[in-house]
Amino acid sequence: MSTYVYGITAARHPALPEGTGGVGDPPREVRILKEGDLAAVVSDAPEGLRPKRRELLAHQNVLSELGADGCVLPMRFGSVAPDDKAVTAVLAERAEHYAERLGALDGRVEYNIKANHVEEAVLHHVMAENPEIRALAESNRQAGGGTYETKIRLGEMVAAAVKGKEAEDATTLERALEGAADAVSVGPESTGWLANVSFLVKREAADQFLAAVEGARDRMPHLEVRVNGPLPPYSFVEPGPAEPAGTAAGGADAGAG
């Protein structure tokens, strides 16, 4: 039977309560595989696992239990290895790397920040900052809406200006927050978000980081900024002893929102 991997801890990490359940229906019992100074928190992998809410919460609950007692390197939802031996083999092979990551991430959490433009507000900014767009828009207005060609040209100019503003605001937002974090990980681009960035933050510095987010919101009211966290530091752990199952829609949003 294949092995589902929740995360990696130090071998000395406090044990989970006996009978802790993980993913699956019925929930598969969570167990510990130790290899040297490291341990992997695993269960048997259920067949046909899908990223349903109950399963996502089960995965997250195991990590939350672990994180309450110390550092854990979280695996993405749906991470499955062929068997227990494959897991311990990778722990042995990459022991130095995982020990370094456990030390670097100890006492730290992840905050994921996503942002997009408030459409009406950003159009106001674009018009205010671009005399050529303003002039063409006014010319079209005076001409009763303008010709088909001038309307197309205006639309293309506005779209290009908005795209440029997206890149500018993404950089500005990241720079405004990176000083309150220990590390930054830029997530994959996704439709509708001009920024998708994760920040590694010391637990005791969380209030400072959230204050920086509020400051950025105040300075850039044309942005909608969403905060997800604190989370296990998903974006700061390299792939572990398992790959997301082909049937499971794991990935950043499964853990980082």
Short mmCIF file of C-alpha atoms in Angstrom, two decimals:
data_model
loop_
_atom_site.label_atom_id
_atom_site.label_comp_id
_atom_site.label_asym_id
_atom_site.label_seq_id
_atom_site.Cartn_x
_atom_site.Cartn_y
_atom_site.Cartn_z
CA MET A 1 0.00 0.00 0.00
CA SER A 2 1.28 3.49 -0.82
CA THR A 3 2.12 5.96 1.93
CA TYR A 4 0.55 9.38 2.41
CA VAL A 5 2.99 11.99 3.79
CA TYR A 6 1.82 14.93 5.92
CA GLY A 7 5.11 16.41 6.96
CA ILE A 8 8.64 16.01 8.30
CA THR A 9 9.77 16.75 11.85
CA ALA A 10 12.72 16.09 14.10
CA ALA A 11 12.72 12.56 15.53
CA ARG A 12 12.47 14.07 19.02
CA HIS A 13 9.25 15.92 18.13
CA PRO A 14 6.44 15.20 20.63
CA ALA A 15 4.17 12.38 19.51
CA LEU A 16 0.66 13.02 18.27
CA PRO A 17 -2.23 11.85 20.45
CA GLU A 18 -2.83 8.13 20.02
CA GLY A 19 -5.45 7.38 17.40
CA THR A 20 -5.02 10.68 15.51
CA GLY A 21 -6.83 10.31 12.21
CA GLY A 22 -5.76 11.65 8.86
CA VAL A 23 -7.19 11.58 5.36
CA GLY A 24 -9.57 8.93 4.10
CA ASP A 25 -13.00 7.60 4.98
CA PRO A 26 -12.71 6.18 7.52
CA PRO A 27 -9.71 8.34 8.53
CA ARG A 28 -6.40 6.47 8.23
CA GLU A 29 -4.45 6.34 11.47
CA VAL A 30 -1.45 8.66 11.50
CA ARG A 31 1.90 7.09 12.38
CA ILE A 32 5.57 8.08 12.57
CA LEU A 33 8.47 6.81 10.46
CA LYS A 34 11.85 7.62 12.02
CA GLU A 35 15.18 7.73 10.22
CA GLY A 36 18.15 9.04 12.18
CA ASP A 37 17.34 12.47 13.60
CA LEU A 38 14.31 12.91 11.35
CA ALA A 39 10.76 11.61 11.27
CA ALA A 40 8.02 11.57 8.65
CA VAL A 41 4.39 11.81 9.71
CA VAL A 42 2.39 9.48 7.49
CA SER A 43 -0.63 7.23 7.11
CA ASP A 44 -1.74 4.67 4.61
CA ALA A 45 -2.88 6.40 1.43
CA PRO A 46 -6.54 5.93 0.57
CA GLU A 47 -7.41 5.08 -3.00
CA GLY A 48 -9.04 7.71 -5.17
CA LEU A 49 -8.15 10.60 -2.87
CA ARG A 50 -9.74 13.88 -3.95
CA PRO A 51 -9.26 17.42 -2.56
CA LYS A 52 -12.64 17.56 -0.88
CA ARG A 53 -13.11 19.90 2.06
CA ARG A 54 -13.12 17.06 4.61
CA GLU A 55 -9.84 15.70 3.27
CA LEU A 56 -8.16 19.11 3.08
CA LEU A 57 -9.18 19.80 6.67
CA ALA A 58 -7.90 16.41 7.83
CA HIS A 59 -4.52 17.11 6.23
CA GLN A 60 -4.42 20.59 7.75
CA ASN A 61 -5.49 19.36 11.19
CA VAL A 62 -2.60 16.90 11.36
CA LEU A 63 -0.16 19.68 10.49
CA SER A 64 -1.76 22.03 13.02
CA GLU A 65 -1.38 19.40 15.77
CA LEU A 66 2.26 18.93 14.84
CA GLY A 67 2.96 22.64 14.54
CA ALA A 68 1.60 23.34 18.01
CA ASP A 69 4.52 21.38 19.51
CA GLY A 70 7.37 22.49 17.28
CA CYS A 71 8.60 22.92 13.73
CA VAL A 72 7.18 20.78 10.93
CA LEU A 73 8.02 20.83 7.24
CA PRO A 74 4.55 20.54 5.68
CA MET A 75 3.92 18.52 2.55
CA ARG A 76 1.26 19.54 0.07
CA PHE A 77 -2.12 17.87 0.13
CA GLY A 78 -2.00 14.68 -1.90
CA SER A 79 1.70 13.88 -1.36
CA VAL A 80 2.08 10.09 -1.76
CA ALA A 81 5.13 7.82 -1.77
CA PRO A 82 5.22 4.23 -3.05
CA ASP A 83 5.70 2.80 0.45
CA ASP A 84 7.27 3.42 3.87
CA LYS A 85 10.73 2.39 2.71
CA ALA A 86 10.68 5.00 -0.02
CA VAL A 87 9.92 7.67 2.59
CA THR A 88 12.71 6.68 4.98
CA ALA A 89 15.15 6.34 2.08
CA VAL A 90 14.59 9.95 1.10
CA LEU A 91 14.87 11.08 4.73
CA ALA A 92 18.28 9.41 4.88
CA GLU A 93 19.38 10.75 1.50
CA ARG A 94 18.40 14.35 2.26
CA ALA A 95 18.99 14.38 6.01
CA GLU A 96 21.28 17.41 5.90
CA HIS A 97 18.82 19.45 3.84
CA TYR A 98 15.83 18.65 6.04
CA ALA A 99 17.79 19.38 9.23
CA GLU A 100 18.75 22.77 7.79
CA ARG A 101 15.14 23.53 6.83
CA LEU A 102 13.83 22.56 10.27
CA GLY A 103 16.31 24.96 11.84
CA ALA A 104 15.59 27.77 9.38
CA LEU A 105 11.81 27.49 9.72
CA ASP A 106 11.61 26.94 13.45
CA GLY A 107 9.32 29.52 15.07
CA ARG A 108 8.17 30.87 11.71
CA VAL A 109 4.89 30.85 9.80
CA GLU A 110 3.77 31.72 6.30
CA TYR A 111 1.44 34.51 5.25
CA ASN A 112 0.17 34.40 1.68
CA ILE A 113 -0.75 37.74 0.13
CA LYS A 114 -2.87 38.05 -2.99
CA ALA A 115 -3.84 41.34 -4.58
CA ASN A 116 -5.77 42.65 -7.53
CA HIS A 117 -7.02 45.99 -8.75
CA VAL A 118 -10.28 47.62 -7.84
CA GLU A 119 -11.33 48.21 -11.45
CA GLU A 120 -12.88 51.67 -11.17
CA ALA A 121 -10.07 52.95 -8.97
CA VAL A 122 -7.26 51.72 -11.20
CA LEU A 123 -8.91 53.20 -14.29
CA HIS A 124 -8.97 56.53 -12.48
CA HIS A 125 -5.24 56.16 -11.77
CA VAL A 126 -4.47 55.26 -15.38
CA MET A 127 -6.39 58.25 -16.71
CA ALA A 128 -4.79 60.60 -14.20
CA GLU A 129 -1.25 59.43 -14.96
CA ASN A 130 -1.45 59.26 -18.77
CA PRO A 131 -2.05 62.52 -20.68
CA GLU A 132 -2.25 60.70 -24.04
CA ILE A 133 -5.07 58.47 -22.83
CA ARG A 134 -6.90 61.44 -21.33
CA ALA A 135 -6.58 63.38 -24.57
CA LEU A 136 -7.90 60.52 -26.71
CA ALA A 137 -10.75 59.84 -24.31
CA GLU A 138 -11.74 63.51 -24.38
CA SER A 139 -11.49 63.60 -28.18
CA ASN A 140 -13.77 60.58 -28.46
CA ARG A 141 -16.21 62.14 -26.01
CA GLN A 142 -16.40 65.36 -28.01
CA ALA A 143 -16.90 63.32 -31.20
CA GLY A 144 -19.91 61.58 -29.73
CA GLY A 145 -17.99 58.47 -28.78
CA GLY A 146 -15.38 58.45 -31.55
CA THR A 147 -14.87 56.18 -34.51
CA TYR A 148 -14.50 52.42 -34.32
CA GLU A 149 -10.75 52.80 -34.85
CA THR A 150 -10.28 55.41 -32.10
CA LYS A 151 -12.37 53.36 -29.69
CA ILE A 152 -10.18 50.31 -30.35
CA ARG A 153 -7.06 52.40 -29.96
CA LEU A 154 -8.27 53.82 -26.65
CA GLY A 155 -9.12 50.36 -25.36
CA GLU A 156 -5.69 49.03 -26.30
CA MET A 157 -3.96 51.98 -24.65
CA VAL A 158 -5.95 51.56 -21.44
CA ALA A 159 -5.31 47.79 -21.36
CA ALA A 160 -1.57 48.32 -21.81
CA ALA A 161 -1.49 50.98 -19.11
CA VAL A 162 -3.41 48.77 -16.67
CA LYS A 163 -1.02 45.87 -17.34
CA GLY A 164 1.93 48.12 -16.64
CA LYS A 165 0.26 49.34 -13.46
CA GLU A 166 -0.25 45.72 -12.35
CA ALA A 167 3.47 45.00 -12.61
CA GLU A 168 4.34 48.26 -10.85
CA ASP A 169 1.90 47.67 -7.99
CA ALA A 170 3.00 44.05 -7.53
CA THR A 171 6.59 45.21 -7.05
CA THR A 172 5.57 48.06 -4.75
CA LEU A 173 3.46 45.76 -2.57
CA GLU A 174 6.18 43.13 -2.26
CA ARG A 175 8.78 45.75 -1.30
CA ALA A 176 6.43 47.24 1.27
CA LEU A 177 6.12 43.88 3.07
CA GLU A 178 9.46 42.16 2.61
CA GLY A 179 11.12 44.17 5.38
CA ALA A 180 8.80 42.57 7.95
CA ALA A 181 9.56 39.04 6.75
CA ASP A 182 12.53 36.67 6.83
CA ALA A 183 12.01 35.36 3.30
CA VAL A 184 9.77 35.83 0.27
CA SER A 185 8.43 33.29 -2.22
CA VAL A 186 6.62 34.50 -5.33
CA GLY A 187 3.83 32.13 -6.28
CA PRO A 188 2.65 31.17 -9.76
CA GLU A 189 0.72 33.75 -11.71
CA SER A 190 -3.02 33.18 -11.69
CA THR A 191 -5.83 34.87 -13.52
CA GLY A 192 -7.29 37.76 -11.57
CA TRP A 193 -4.31 38.30 -9.24
CA LEU A 194 -1.60 40.84 -9.95
CA ALA A 195 0.35 39.57 -6.94
CA ASN A 196 0.55 36.14 -5.29
CA VAL A 197 3.39 36.22 -2.77
CA SER A 198 4.16 34.26 0.38
CA PHE A 199 6.18 35.69 3.27
CA LEU A 200 8.04 33.78 5.98
CA VAL A 201 7.44 35.58 9.26
CA LYS A 202 8.62 34.98 12.82
CA ARG A 203 5.66 34.18 15.04
CA GLU A 204 6.54 37.02 17.40
CA ALA A 205 6.73 39.44 14.44
CA ALA A 206 3.27 38.58 13.07
CA ASP A 207 1.68 41.78 14.38
CA GLN A 208 4.42 43.85 12.75
CA PHE A 209 3.88 42.09 9.43
CA LEU A 210 0.09 42.55 9.55
CA ALA A 211 0.61 46.23 10.39
CA ALA A 212 2.75 46.51 7.26
CA VAL A 213 -0.09 44.99 5.24
CA GLU A 214 -2.53 47.55 6.63
CA GLY A 215 -0.07 50.33 5.81
CA ALA A 216 0.17 49.11 2.22
CA ARG A 217 -3.63 49.03 1.97
CA ASP A 218 -3.81 52.61 3.17
CA ARG A 219 -1.20 53.78 0.65
CA MET A 220 -2.72 51.82 -2.26
CA PRO A 221 -6.49 51.99 -1.87
CA HIS A 222 -6.87 51.01 -5.54
CA LEU A 223 -5.75 47.48 -4.54
CA GLU A 224 -7.77 44.70 -2.98
CA VAL A 225 -5.30 42.89 -0.72
CA ARG A 226 -6.15 39.50 0.79
CA VAL A 227 -4.23 37.85 3.62
CA ASN A 228 -4.20 34.11 4.34
CA GLY A 229 -2.34 32.98 7.44
CA PRO A 230 -0.69 32.14 9.65
CA LEU A 231 -0.02 28.92 7.75
CA PRO A 232 2.60 26.18 7.90
CA PRO A 233 5.51 27.34 5.71
CA TYR A 234 4.46 25.43 2.57
CA SER A 235 6.21 27.79 0.16
CA PHE A 236 9.58 27.48 1.89
CA VAL A 237 9.94 23.68 1.86
CA GLU A 238 11.48 22.01 -1.16
CA PRO A 239 9.75 18.85 -2.44
CA GLY A 240 9.85 16.05 0.10
CA PRO A 241 9.80 12.25 0.00
CA ALA A 242 6.57 12.15 -1.98
CA GLU A 243 4.98 13.75 -5.00
CA PRO A 244 1.40 15.04 -5.14
CA ALA A 245 -0.81 12.22 -6.33
CA GLY A 246 -1.94 12.56 -9.91
CA THR A 247 -5.56 12.41 -8.81
CA ALA A 248 -5.18 15.11 -6.16
CA ALA A 249 -5.30 18.83 -6.84
CA GLY A 250 -2.61 19.75 -4.35
CA GLY A 251 -0.31 22.73 -4.67
CA ALA A 252 0.02 26.10 -3.05
CA ASP A 253 -3.64 26.93 -2.84
CA ALA A 254 -4.41 23.66 -1.09
CA GLY A 255 -2.40 24.91 1.82
CA ALA A 256 -1.79 28.63 1.35
CA GLY A 257 -5.15 29.70 0.00
#
